[in-house]
């Protein structure tokens, strides 16, 4: 919580989830240097964020995007896995490239954009929606601290996009503001049809927003949430 830090550290290393832009800005204004990188347990270090905000491969890392998945080959990969292999989320080919199923894109200058796991893709009315694309828009709305996007069952479309919003304490993002942001910046299938406010998003022990079981928790009422629509 950067708002209450009295003696901020000089350097903070951030990994595991993308750092919201407003948090990075708050850190900068307090003289905190942010070192952010992308990786995975099985892949170790993959890419680091430079001063221009680009995720670039670490030295020695060879990146490939195959069928929208991020594949990496480097001296940092976890040892003990034969090639080829499939263990849990890890797949490794005969060339030594490995993936854990994260989706990504490369820009013409070689920078990487991480889009999340393929198994989190929402298929609504035949259109695939990546939660990360929607969440990136929602976290720019005034009063939104964080957001998780998931799919909830629908009898006609199979699933519809559903957003859980964690507001900044003391604020109350309005449905009108949320809808306006998505209307202007997202395609129709990407726009949430259901909206919920939660005091705090469920998180893993490492602090990442917890996606697994989210749809069931909303359906059975075990997640305290206030529905906006």
JSON list of C-alpha atoms in Angstrom, two decimals:
[
{"chain": "A", "resi": 1, "resn": "UNK", "atom": "CA", "xyz": [0.00, 0.00, 0.00]},
{"chain": "A", "resi": 2, "resn": "UNK", "atom": "CA", "xyz": [1.97, 2.98, -1.31]},
{"chain": "A", "resi": 3, "resn": "UNK", "atom": "CA", "xyz": [-0.48, 5.53, 0.10]},
{"chain": "A", "resi": 4, "resn": "UNK", "atom": "CA", "xyz": [0.52, 4.75, 3.69]},
{"chain": "A", "resi": 5, "resn": "UNK", "atom": "CA", "xyz": [4.24, 4.19, 3.25]},
{"chain": "A", "resi": 6, "resn": "UNK", "atom": "CA", "xyz": [6.20, 6.67, 5.36]},
{"chain": "A", "resi": 7, "resn": "UNK", "atom": "CA", "xyz": [9.69, 5.50, 4.51]},
{"chain": "A", "resi": 8, "resn": "UNK", "atom": "CA", "xyz": [9.39, 3.90, 1.06]},
{"chain": "A", "resi": 9, "resn": "UNK", "atom": "CA", "xyz": [12.11, 1.50, -0.05]},
{"chain": "A", "resi": 10, "resn": "UNK", "atom": "CA", "xyz": [14.48, 2.65, -2.76]},
{"chain": "A", "resi": 11, "resn": "UNK", "atom": "CA", "xyz": [13.82, -0.38, -5.00]},
{"chain": "A", "resi": 12, "resn": "UNK", "atom": "CA", "xyz": [10.89, -2.78, -5.31]},
{"chain": "A", "resi": 13, "resn": "UNK", "atom": "CA", "xyz": [10.97, -5.95, -7.42]},
{"chain": "A", "resi": 14, "resn": "UNK", "atom": "CA", "xyz": [7.58, -6.83, -8.85]},
{"chain": "A", "resi": 15, "resn": "UNK", "atom": "CA", "xyz": [6.56, -10.06, -10.60]},
{"chain": "A", "resi": 16, "resn": "UNK", "atom": "CA", "xyz": [3.66, -12.49, -10.78]},
{"chain": "A", "resi": 17, "resn": "UNK", "atom": "CA", "xyz": [1.06, -10.03, -12.07]},
{"chain": "A", "resi": 18, "resn": "UNK", "atom": "CA", "xyz": [1.17, -6.86, -14.14]},
{"chain": "A", "resi": 19, "resn": "UNK", "atom": "CA", "xyz": [1.63, -3.75, -12.04]},
{"chain": "A", "resi": 20, "resn": "UNK", "atom": "CA", "xyz": [-1.33, -1.35, -12.47]},
{"chain": "A", "resi": 21, "resn": "UNK", "atom": "CA", "xyz": [-0.32, 1.93, -14.06]},
{"chain": "A", "resi": 22, "resn": "UNK", "atom": "CA", "xyz": [-1.57, 4.05, -11.17]},
{"chain": "A", "resi": 23, "resn": "UNK", "atom": "CA", "xyz": [0.55, 2.04, -8.72]},
{"chain": "A", "resi": 24, "resn": "UNK", "atom": "CA", "xyz": [3.64, 2.52, -10.85]},
{"chain": "A", "resi": 25, "resn": "UNK", "atom": "CA", "xyz": [2.92, 6.25, -11.03]},
{"chain": "A", "resi": 26, "resn": "UNK", "atom": "CA", "xyz": [2.44, 6.47, -7.25]},
{"chain": "A", "resi": 27, "resn": "UNK", "atom": "CA", "xyz": [5.72, 4.65, -6.70]},
{"chain": "A", "resi": 28, "resn": "UNK", "atom": "CA", "xyz": [7.56, 6.98, -9.06]},
{"chain": "A", "resi": 29, "resn": "UNK", "atom": "CA", "xyz": [6.26, 10.10, -7.30]},
{"chain": "A", "resi": 30, "resn": "UNK", "atom": "CA", "xyz": [7.64, 8.71, -4.02]},
{"chain": "A", "resi": 31, "resn": "UNK", "atom": "CA", "xyz": [11.05, 8.02, -5.44]},
{"chain": "A", "resi": 32, "resn": "UNK", "atom": "CA", "xyz": [10.58, 4.24, -5.55]},
{"chain": "A", "resi": 33, "resn": "UNK", "atom": "CA", "xyz": [12.37, 2.41, -8.32]},
{"chain": "A", "resi": 34, "resn": "UNK", "atom": "CA", "xyz": [10.29, -0.46, -9.74]},
{"chain": "A", "resi": 35, "resn": "UNK", "atom": "CA", "xyz": [11.98, -3.51, -11.26]},
{"chain": "A", "resi": 36, "resn": "UNK", "atom": "CA", "xyz": [9.30, -5.57, -12.97]},
{"chain": "A", "resi": 37, "resn": "UNK", "atom": "CA", "xyz": [9.67, -8.88, -14.76]},
{"chain": "A", "resi": 38, "resn": "UNK", "atom": "CA", "xyz": [7.62, -11.72, -16.22]},
{"chain": "A", "resi": 39, "resn": "UNK", "atom": "CA", "xyz": [8.39, -15.36, -15.57]},
{"chain": "A", "resi": 40, "resn": "UNK", "atom": "CA", "xyz": [7.00, -18.66, -14.29]},
{"chain": "A", "resi": 41, "resn": "UNK", "atom": "CA", "xyz": [8.15, -21.33, -11.85]},
{"chain": "A", "resi": 42, "resn": "UNK", "atom": "CA", "xyz": [9.08, -23.72, -14.65]},
{"chain": "A", "resi": 43, "resn": "UNK", "atom": "CA", "xyz": [10.45, -21.04, -17.01]},
{"chain": "A", "resi": 44, "resn": "UNK", "atom": "CA", "xyz": [12.14, -18.80, -14.44]},
{"chain": "A", "resi": 45, "resn": "UNK", "atom": "CA", "xyz": [13.12, -15.38, -15.85]},
{"chain": "A", "resi": 46, "resn": "UNK", "atom": "CA", "xyz": [11.57, -14.62, -19.23]},
{"chain": "A", "resi": 47, "resn": "UNK", "atom": "CA", "xyz": [11.25, -10.87, -19.79]},
{"chain": "A", "resi": 48, "resn": "UNK", "atom": "CA", "xyz": [11.91, -7.61, -17.93]},
{"chain": "A", "resi": 49, "resn": "UNK", "atom": "CA", "xyz": [10.24, -4.20, -18.24]},
{"chain": "A", "resi": 50, "resn": "UNK", "atom": "CA", "xyz": [12.51, -1.39, -19.41]},
{"chain": "A", "resi": 51, "resn": "UNK", "atom": "CA", "xyz": [12.26, 2.34, -18.71]},
{"chain": "A", "resi": 52, "resn": "UNK", "atom": "CA", "xyz": [9.96, 2.77, -21.73]},
{"chain": "A", "resi": 53, "resn": "UNK", "atom": "CA", "xyz": [7.50, 0.23, -20.32]},
{"chain": "A", "resi": 54, "resn": "UNK", "atom": "CA", "xyz": [8.37, -2.58, -22.75]},
{"chain": "A", "resi": 55, "resn": "UNK", "atom": "CA", "xyz": [8.71, -6.21, -21.70]},
{"chain": "A", "resi": 56, "resn": "UNK", "atom": "CA", "xyz": [11.94, -7.39, -23.32]},
{"chain": "A", "resi": 57, "resn": "UNK", "atom": "CA", "xyz": [13.51, -10.88, -23.19]},
{"chain": "A", "resi": 58, "resn": "UNK", "atom": "CA", "xyz": [16.23, -11.35, -20.60]},
{"chain": "A", "resi": 59, "resn": "UNK", "atom": "CA", "xyz": [19.71, -11.89, -22.06]},
{"chain": "A", "resi": 60, "resn": "UNK", "atom": "CA", "xyz": [19.96, -15.46, -23.30]},
{"chain": "A", "resi": 61, "resn": "UNK", "atom": "CA", "xyz": [16.19, -15.94, -23.61]},
{"chain": "A", "resi": 62, "resn": "UNK", "atom": "CA", "xyz": [14.82, -16.96, -27.00]},
{"chain": "A", "resi": 63, "resn": "UNK", "atom": "CA", "xyz": [11.09, -16.21, -27.28]},
{"chain": "A", "resi": 64, "resn": "UNK", "atom": "CA", "xyz": [8.58, -17.61, -29.74]},
{"chain": "A", "resi": 65, "resn": "UNK", "atom": "CA", "xyz": [4.83, -17.04, -30.08]},
{"chain": "A", "resi": 66, "resn": "UNK", "atom": "CA", "xyz": [3.13, -20.19, -31.33]},
{"chain": "A", "resi": 67, "resn": "UNK", "atom": "CA", "xyz": [-0.66, -20.26, -31.74]},
{"chain": "A", "resi": 68, "resn": "UNK", "atom": "CA", "xyz": [-0.69, -17.19, -29.43]},
{"chain": "A", "resi": 69, "resn": "UNK", "atom": "CA", "xyz": [1.23, -19.06, -26.68]},
{"chain": "A", "resi": 70, "resn": "UNK", "atom": "CA", "xyz": [4.51, -17.84, -25.20]},
{"chain": "A", "resi": 71, "resn": "UNK", "atom": "CA", "xyz": [7.35, -20.35, -25.64]},
{"chain": "A", "resi": 72, "resn": "UNK", "atom": "CA", "xyz": [10.80, -19.72, -24.16]},
{"chain": "A", "resi": 73, "resn": "UNK", "atom": "CA", "xyz": [14.21, -21.38, -24.45]},
{"chain": "A", "resi": 74, "resn": "UNK", "atom": "CA", "xyz": [16.97, -20.25, -22.13]},
{"chain": "A", "resi": 75, "resn": "UNK", "atom": "CA", "xyz": [19.58, -21.34, -19.58]},
{"chain": "A", "resi": 76, "resn": "UNK", "atom": "CA", "xyz": [17.09, -20.36, -16.85]},
{"chain": "A", "resi": 77, "resn": "UNK", "atom": "CA", "xyz": [14.53, -23.11, -17.54]},
{"chain": "A", "resi": 78, "resn": "UNK", "atom": "CA", "xyz": [13.90, -25.49, -14.66]},
{"chain": "A", "resi": 79, "resn": "UNK", "atom": "CA", "xyz": [16.12, -28.55, -14.83]},
{"chain": "A", "resi": 80, "resn": "UNK", "atom": "CA", "xyz": [14.98, -32.14, -14.58]},
{"chain": "A", "resi": 81, "resn": "UNK", "atom": "CA", "xyz": [12.46, -32.01, -17.42]},
{"chain": "A", "resi": 82, "resn": "UNK", "atom": "CA", "xyz": [13.14, -34.18, -20.46]},
{"chain": "A", "resi": 83, "resn": "UNK", "atom": "CA", "xyz": [12.49, -32.92, -23.99]},
{"chain": "A", "resi": 84, "resn": "UNK", "atom": "CA", "xyz": [9.78, -33.33, -25.15]},
{"chain": "A", "resi": 85, "resn": "UNK", "atom": "CA", "xyz": [7.54, -33.54, -22.08]},
{"chain": "A", "resi": 86, "resn": "UNK", "atom": "CA", "xyz": [4.13, -32.60, -20.70]},
{"chain": "A", "resi": 87, "resn": "UNK", "atom": "CA", "xyz": [3.91, -32.20, -16.91]},
{"chain": "A", "resi": 88, "resn": "UNK", "atom": "CA", "xyz": [1.03, -30.20, -15.44]},
{"chain": "A", "resi": 89, "resn": "UNK", "atom": "CA", "xyz": [0.88, -26.86, -17.28]},
{"chain": "A", "resi": 90, "resn": "UNK", "atom": "CA", "xyz": [4.42, -27.31, -18.63]},
{"chain": "A", "resi": 91, "resn": "UNK", "atom": "CA", "xyz": [5.03, -28.45, -22.19]},
{"chain": "A", "resi": 92, "resn": "UNK", "atom": "CA", "xyz": [8.52, -28.75, -23.59]},
{"chain": "A", "resi": 93, "resn": "UNK", "atom": "CA", "xyz": [9.41, -29.60, -27.18]},
{"chain": "A", "resi": 94, "resn": "UNK", "atom": "CA", "xyz": [12.35, -31.41, -28.72]},
{"chain": "A", "resi": 95, "resn": "UNK", "atom": "CA", "xyz": [14.10, -28.09, -29.46]},
{"chain": "A", "resi": 96, "resn": "UNK", "atom": "CA", "xyz": [14.18, -27.15, -25.79]},
{"chain": "A", "resi": 97, "resn": "UNK", "atom": "CA", "xyz": [11.41, -24.52, -25.92]},
{"chain": "A", "resi": 98, "resn": "UNK", "atom": "CA", "xyz": [8.89, -24.63, -23.07]},
{"chain": "A", "resi": 99, "resn": "UNK", "atom": "CA", "xyz": [5.51, -23.08, -22.28]},
{"chain": "A", "resi": 100, "resn": "UNK", "atom": "CA", "xyz": [3.11, -23.03, -19.35]},
{"chain": "A", "resi": 101, "resn": "UNK", "atom": "CA", "xyz": [0.19, -21.95, -21.52]},
{"chain": "A", "resi": 102, "resn": "UNK", "atom": "CA", "xyz": [0.43, -18.19, -21.11]},
{"chain": "A", "resi": 103, "resn": "UNK", "atom": "CA", "xyz": [-0.83, -16.24, -24.10]},
{"chain": "A", "resi": 104, "resn": "UNK", "atom": "CA", "xyz": [1.11, -13.34, -25.57]},
{"chain": "A", "resi": 105, "resn": "UNK", "atom": "CA", "xyz": [1.89, -11.09, -28.50]},
{"chain": "A", "resi": 106, "resn": "UNK", "atom": "CA", "xyz": [5.10, -9.57, -29.85]},
{"chain": "A", "resi": 107, "resn": "UNK", "atom": "CA", "xyz": [5.39, -6.03, -31.14]},
{"chain": "A", "resi": 108, "resn": "UNK", "atom": "CA", "xyz": [7.53, -5.17, -34.19]},
{"chain": "A", "resi": 109, "resn": "UNK", "atom": "CA", "xyz": [10.38, -4.05, -31.88]},
{"chain": "A", "resi": 110, "resn": "UNK", "atom": "CA", "xyz": [10.38, -7.42, -30.11]},
{"chain": "A", "resi": 111, "resn": "UNK", "atom": "CA", "xyz": [8.56, -6.40, -26.92]},
{"chain": "A", "resi": 112, "resn": "UNK", "atom": "CA", "xyz": [6.23, -8.91, -25.28]},
{"chain": "A", "resi": 113, "resn": "UNK", "atom": "CA", "xyz": [2.64, -8.44, -24.12]},
{"chain": "A", "resi": 114, "resn": "UNK", "atom": "CA", "xyz": [1.36, -11.10, -21.72]},
{"chain": "A", "resi": 115, "resn": "UNK", "atom": "CA", "xyz": [-2.36, -11.79, -22.07]},
{"chain": "A", "resi": 116, "resn": "UNK", "atom": "CA", "xyz": [-2.94, -14.52, -19.48]},
{"chain": "A", "resi": 117, "resn": "UNK", "atom": "CA", "xyz": [-3.64, -18.25, -19.62]},
{"chain": "A", "resi": 118, "resn": "UNK", "atom": "CA", "xyz": [-5.43, -19.87, -22.55]},
{"chain": "A", "resi": 119, "resn": "UNK", "atom": "CA", "xyz": [-7.69, -21.81, -20.18]},
{"chain": "A", "resi": 120, "resn": "UNK", "atom": "CA", "xyz": [-9.06, -18.48, -18.94]},
{"chain": "A", "resi": 121, "resn": "UNK", "atom": "CA", "xyz": [-10.38, -17.46, -22.36]},
{"chain": "A", "resi": 122, "resn": "UNK", "atom": "CA", "xyz": [-14.12, -16.76, -22.32]},
{"chain": "A", "resi": 123, "resn": "UNK", "atom": "CA", "xyz": [-16.11, -18.04, -25.31]},
{"chain": "A", "resi": 124, "resn": "UNK", "atom": "CA", "xyz": [-19.23, -15.91, -25.59]},
{"chain": "A", "resi": 125, "resn": "UNK", "atom": "CA", "xyz": [-21.55, -16.41, -28.55]},
{"chain": "A", "resi": 126, "resn": "UNK", "atom": "CA", "xyz": [-18.68, -17.99, -30.47]},
{"chain": "A", "resi": 127, "resn": "UNK", "atom": "CA", "xyz": [-16.31, -15.04, -29.85]},
{"chain": "A", "resi": 128, "resn": "UNK", "atom": "CA", "xyz": [-13.18, -15.63, -27.70]},
{"chain": "A", "resi": 129, "resn": "UNK", "atom": "CA", "xyz": [-12.51, -12.96, -25.10]},
{"chain": "A", "resi": 130, "resn": "UNK", "atom": "CA", "xyz": [-9.23, -12.64, -23.21]},
{"chain": "A", "resi": 131, "resn": "UNK", "atom": "CA", "xyz": [-9.87, -11.42, -19.63]},
{"chain": "A", "resi": 132, "resn": "UNK", "atom": "CA", "xyz": [-6.60, -9.47, -19.61]},
{"chain": "A", "resi": 133, "resn": "UNK", "atom": "CA", "xyz": [-7.80, -7.22, -22.45]},
{"chain": "A", "resi": 134, "resn": "UNK", "atom": "CA", "xyz": [-10.93, -6.28, -20.52]},
{"chain": "A", "resi": 135, "resn": "UNK", "atom": "CA", "xyz": [-9.15, -5.92, -17.18]},
{"chain": "A", "resi": 136, "resn": "UNK", "atom": "CA", "xyz": [-6.60, -3.55, -18.71]},
{"chain": "A", "resi": 137, "resn": "UNK", "atom": "CA", "xyz": [-9.45, -1.16, -19.59]},
{"chain": "A", "resi": 138, "resn": "UNK", "atom": "CA", "xyz": [-11.33, -1.51, -16.30]},
{"chain": "A", "resi": 139, "resn": "UNK", "atom": "CA", "xyz": [-8.29, -0.68, -14.15]},
{"chain": "A", "resi": 140, "resn": "UNK", "atom": "CA", "xyz": [-8.03, 2.73, -15.85]},
{"chain": "A", "resi": 141, "resn": "UNK", "atom": "CA", "xyz": [-11.47, 3.80, -14.58]},
{"chain": "A", "resi": 142, "resn": "UNK", "atom": "CA", "xyz": [-11.43, 6.32, -11.74]},
{"chain": "A", "resi": 143, "resn": "UNK", "atom": "CA", "xyz": [-11.94, 4.59, -8.40]},
{"chain": "A", "resi": 144, "resn": "UNK", "atom": "CA", "xyz": [-11.02, 1.09, -9.59]},
{"chain": "A", "resi": 145, "resn": "UNK", "atom": "CA", "xyz": [-8.17, -0.49, -7.66]},
{"chain": "A", "resi": 146, "resn": "UNK", "atom": "CA", "xyz": [-8.26, -3.87, -9.39]},
{"chain": "A", "resi": 147, "resn": "UNK", "atom": "CA", "xyz": [-10.57, -6.03, -11.50]},
{"chain": "A", "resi": 148, "resn": "UNK", "atom": "CA", "xyz": [-11.05, -9.68, -12.41]},
{"chain": "A", "resi": 149, "resn": "UNK", "atom": "CA", "xyz": [-12.99, -10.72, -15.48]},
{"chain": "A", "resi": 150, "resn": "UNK", "atom": "CA", "xyz": [-14.51, -14.19, -15.77]},
{"chain": "A", "resi": 151, "resn": "UNK", "atom": "CA", "xyz": [-17.23, -15.96, -17.71]},
{"chain": "A", "resi": 152, "resn": "UNK", "atom": "CA", "xyz": [-20.57, -16.93, -16.20]},
{"chain": "A", "resi": 153, "resn": "UNK", "atom": "CA", "xyz": [-22.97, -19.43, -17.80]},
{"chain": "A", "resi": 154, "resn": "UNK", "atom": "CA", "xyz": [-25.62, -18.18, -20.23]},
{"chain": "A", "resi": 155, "resn": "UNK", "atom": "CA", "xyz": [-28.30, -20.35, -21.89]},
{"chain": "A", "resi": 156, "resn": "UNK", "atom": "CA", "xyz": [-27.94, -18.70, -25.30]},
{"chain": "A", "resi": 157, "resn": "UNK", "atom": "CA", "xyz": [-24.34, -17.49, -25.55]},
{"chain": "A", "resi": 158, "resn": "UNK", "atom": "CA", "xyz": [-22.68, -20.25, -23.53]},
{"chain": "A", "resi": 159, "resn": "UNK", "atom": "CA", "xyz": [-21.05, -17.65, -21.28]},
{"chain": "A", "resi": 160, "resn": "UNK", "atom": "CA", "xyz": [-21.09, -13.91, -20.80]},
{"chain": "A", "resi": 161, "resn": "UNK", "atom": "CA", "xyz": [-18.32, -11.63, -19.62]},
{"chain": "A", "resi": 162, "resn": "UNK", "atom": "CA", "xyz": [-18.63, -10.81, -15.93]},
{"chain": "A", "resi": 163, "resn": "UNK", "atom": "CA", "xyz": [-16.53, -8.21, -14.09]},
{"chain": "A", "resi": 164, "resn": "UNK", "atom": "CA", "xyz": [-15.63, -8.09, -10.41]},
{"chain": "A", "resi": 165, "resn": "UNK", "atom": "CA", "xyz": [-14.47, -4.64, -9.38]},
{"chain": "A", "resi": 166, "resn": "UNK", "atom": "CA", "xyz": [-12.37, -3.91, -6.29]},
{"chain": "A", "resi": 167, "resn": "UNK", "atom": "CA", "xyz": [-12.71, -0.17, -5.65]},
{"chain": "A", "resi": 168, "resn": "UNK", "atom": "CA", "xyz": [-10.12, 2.08, -4.10]},
{"chain": "A", "resi": 169, "resn": "UNK", "atom": "CA", "xyz": [-11.12, 2.44, -0.43]},
{"chain": "A", "resi": 170, "resn": "UNK", "atom": "CA", "xyz": [-13.43, 5.39, 0.04]},
{"chain": "A", "resi": 171, "resn": "UNK", "atom": "CA", "xyz": [-14.57, 5.47, -3.59]},
{"chain": "A", "resi": 172, "resn": "UNK", "atom": "CA", "xyz": [-17.58, 3.98, -5.36]},
{"chain": "A", "resi": 173, "resn": "UNK", "atom": "CA", "xyz": [-17.12, 3.51, -9.13]},
{"chain": "A", "resi": 174, "resn": "UNK", "atom": "CA", "xyz": [-20.43, 3.98, -10.92]},
{"chain": "A", "resi": 175, "resn": "UNK", "atom": "CA", "xyz": [-21.95, 1.64, -13.45]},
{"chain": "A", "resi": 176, "resn": "UNK", "atom": "CA", "xyz": [-22.17, 4.55, -15.88]},
{"chain": "A", "resi": 177, "resn": "UNK", "atom": "CA", "xyz": [-18.41, 5.19, -15.71]},
{"chain": "A", "resi": 178, "resn": "UNK", "atom": "CA", "xyz": [-17.60, 1.50, -16.10]},
{"chain": "A", "resi": 179, "resn": "UNK", "atom": "CA", "xyz": [-19.91, 1.10, -19.06]},
{"chain": "A", "resi": 180, "resn": "UNK", "atom": "CA", "xyz": [-18.59, 4.24, -20.73]},
{"chain": "A", "resi": 181, "resn": "UNK", "atom": "CA", "xyz": [-15.01, 3.00, -20.53]},
{"chain": "A", "resi": 182, "resn": "UNK", "atom": "CA", "xyz": [-15.84, -0.37, -22.07]},
{"chain": "A", "resi": 183, "resn": "UNK", "atom": "CA", "xyz": [-18.21, 1.06, -24.68]},
{"chain": "A", "resi": 184, "resn": "UNK", "atom": "CA", "xyz": [-15.51, 3.27, -26.18]},
{"chain": "A", "resi": 185, "resn": "UNK", "atom": "CA", "xyz": [-12.54, 0.93, -25.87]},
{"chain": "A", "resi": 186, "resn": "UNK", "atom": "CA", "xyz": [-13.83, -2.63, -26.21]},
{"chain": "A", "resi": 187, "resn": "UNK", "atom": "CA", "xyz": [-15.64, -4.59, -28.90]},
{"chain": "A", "resi": 188, "resn": "UNK", "atom": "CA", "xyz": [-19.20, -5.68, -28.12]},
{"chain": "A", "resi": 189, "resn": "UNK", "atom": "CA", "xyz": [-18.35, -9.30, -27.14]},
{"chain": "A", "resi": 190, "resn": "UNK", "atom": "CA", "xyz": [-15.69, -8.05, -24.70]},
{"chain": "A", "resi": 191, "resn": "UNK", "atom": "CA", "xyz": [-18.01, -5.76, -22.73]},
{"chain": "A", "resi": 192, "resn": "UNK", "atom": "CA", "xyz": [-19.13, -7.16, -19.38]},
{"chain": "A", "resi": 193, "resn": "UNK", "atom": "CA", "xyz": [-22.81, -8.02, -19.09]},
{"chain": "A", "resi": 194, "resn": "UNK", "atom": "CA", "xyz": [-22.71, -8.52, -15.32]},
{"chain": "A", "resi": 195, "resn": "UNK", "atom": "CA", "xyz": [-20.96, -6.24, -12.83]},
{"chain": "A", "resi": 196, "resn": "UNK", "atom": "CA", "xyz": [-20.08, -6.82, -9.18]},
{"chain": "A", "resi": 197, "resn": "UNK", "atom": "CA", "xyz": [-18.37, -4.72, -6.53]},
{"chain": "A", "resi": 198, "resn": "UNK", "atom": "CA", "xyz": [-16.29, -6.52, -3.89]},
{"chain": "A", "resi": 199, "resn": "UNK", "atom": "CA", "xyz": [-14.48, -5.00, -0.92]},
{"chain": "A", "resi": 200, "resn": "UNK", "atom": "CA", "xyz": [-11.45, -7.18, -1.70]},
{"chain": "A", "resi": 201, "resn": "UNK", "atom": "CA", "xyz": [-10.84, -9.60, -4.54]},
{"chain": "A", "resi": 202, "resn": "UNK", "atom": "CA", "xyz": [-9.95, -13.16, -3.50]},
{"chain": "A", "resi": 203, "resn": "UNK", "atom": "CA", "xyz": [-6.20, -13.67, -3.73]},
{"chain": "A", "resi": 204, "resn": "UNK", "atom": "CA", "xyz": [-3.65, -16.44, -3.63]},
{"chain": "A", "resi": 205, "resn": "UNK", "atom": "CA", "xyz": [-1.10, -16.65, -0.81]},
{"chain": "A", "resi": 206, "resn": "UNK", "atom": "CA", "xyz": [1.33, -14.72, -3.03]},
{"chain": "A", "resi": 207, "resn": "UNK", "atom": "CA", "xyz": [-1.17, -11.89, -3.52]},
{"chain": "A", "resi": 208, "resn": "UNK", "atom": "CA", "xyz": [-2.34, -12.64, -7.07]},
{"chain": "A", "resi": 209, "resn": "UNK", "atom": "CA", "xyz": [-6.08, -12.26, -7.80]},
{"chain": "A", "resi": 210, "resn": "UNK", "atom": "CA", "xyz": [-7.57, -15.76, -7.53]},
{"chain": "A", "resi": 211, "resn": "UNK", "atom": "CA", "xyz": [-9.49, -16.83, -10.63]},
{"chain": "A", "resi": 212, "resn": "UNK", "atom": "CA", "xyz": [-10.13, -20.50, -9.93]},
{"chain": "A", "resi": 213, "resn": "UNK", "atom": "CA", "xyz": [-13.57, -21.16, -8.47]},
{"chain": "A", "resi": 214, "resn": "UNK", "atom": "CA", "xyz": [-14.66, -17.58, -9.04]},
{"chain": "A", "resi": 215, "resn": "UNK", "atom": "CA", "xyz": [-17.70, -18.40, -11.18]},
{"chain": "A", "resi": 216, "resn": "UNK", "atom": "CA", "xyz": [-18.91, -20.99, -8.68]},
{"chain": "A", "resi": 217, "resn": "UNK", "atom": "CA", "xyz": [-18.41, -18.58, -5.78]},
{"chain": "A", "resi": 218, "resn": "UNK", "atom": "CA", "xyz": [-20.56, -15.98, -7.52]},
{"chain": "A", "resi": 219, "resn": "UNK", "atom": "CA", "xyz": [-23.24, -18.52, -8.37]},
{"chain": "A", "resi": 220, "resn": "UNK", "atom": "CA", "xyz": [-23.55, -20.04, -4.91]},
{"chain": "A", "resi": 221, "resn": "UNK", "atom": "CA", "xyz": [-23.17, -16.76, -3.06]},
{"chain": "A", "resi": 222, "resn": "UNK", "atom": "CA", "xyz": [-20.01, -17.65, -1.12]},
{"chain": "A", "resi": 223, "resn": "UNK", "atom": "CA", "xyz": [-18.22, -14.54, -2.43]},
{"chain": "A", "resi": 224, "resn": "UNK", "atom": "CA", "xyz": [-19.51, -11.37, -0.76]},
{"chain": "A", "resi": 225, "resn": "UNK", "atom": "CA", "xyz": [-20.31, -9.10, -3.68]},
{"chain": "A", "resi": 226, "resn": "UNK", "atom": "CA", "xyz": [-22.77, -6.35, -4.53]},
{"chain": "A", "resi": 227, "resn": "UNK", "atom": "CA", "xyz": [-24.27, -6.68, -7.99]},
{"chain": "A", "resi": 228, "resn": "UNK", "atom": "CA", "xyz": [-24.48, -3.52, -10.05]},
{"chain": "A", "resi": 229, "resn": "UNK", "atom": "CA", "xyz": [-26.35, -5.32, -12.83]}
]
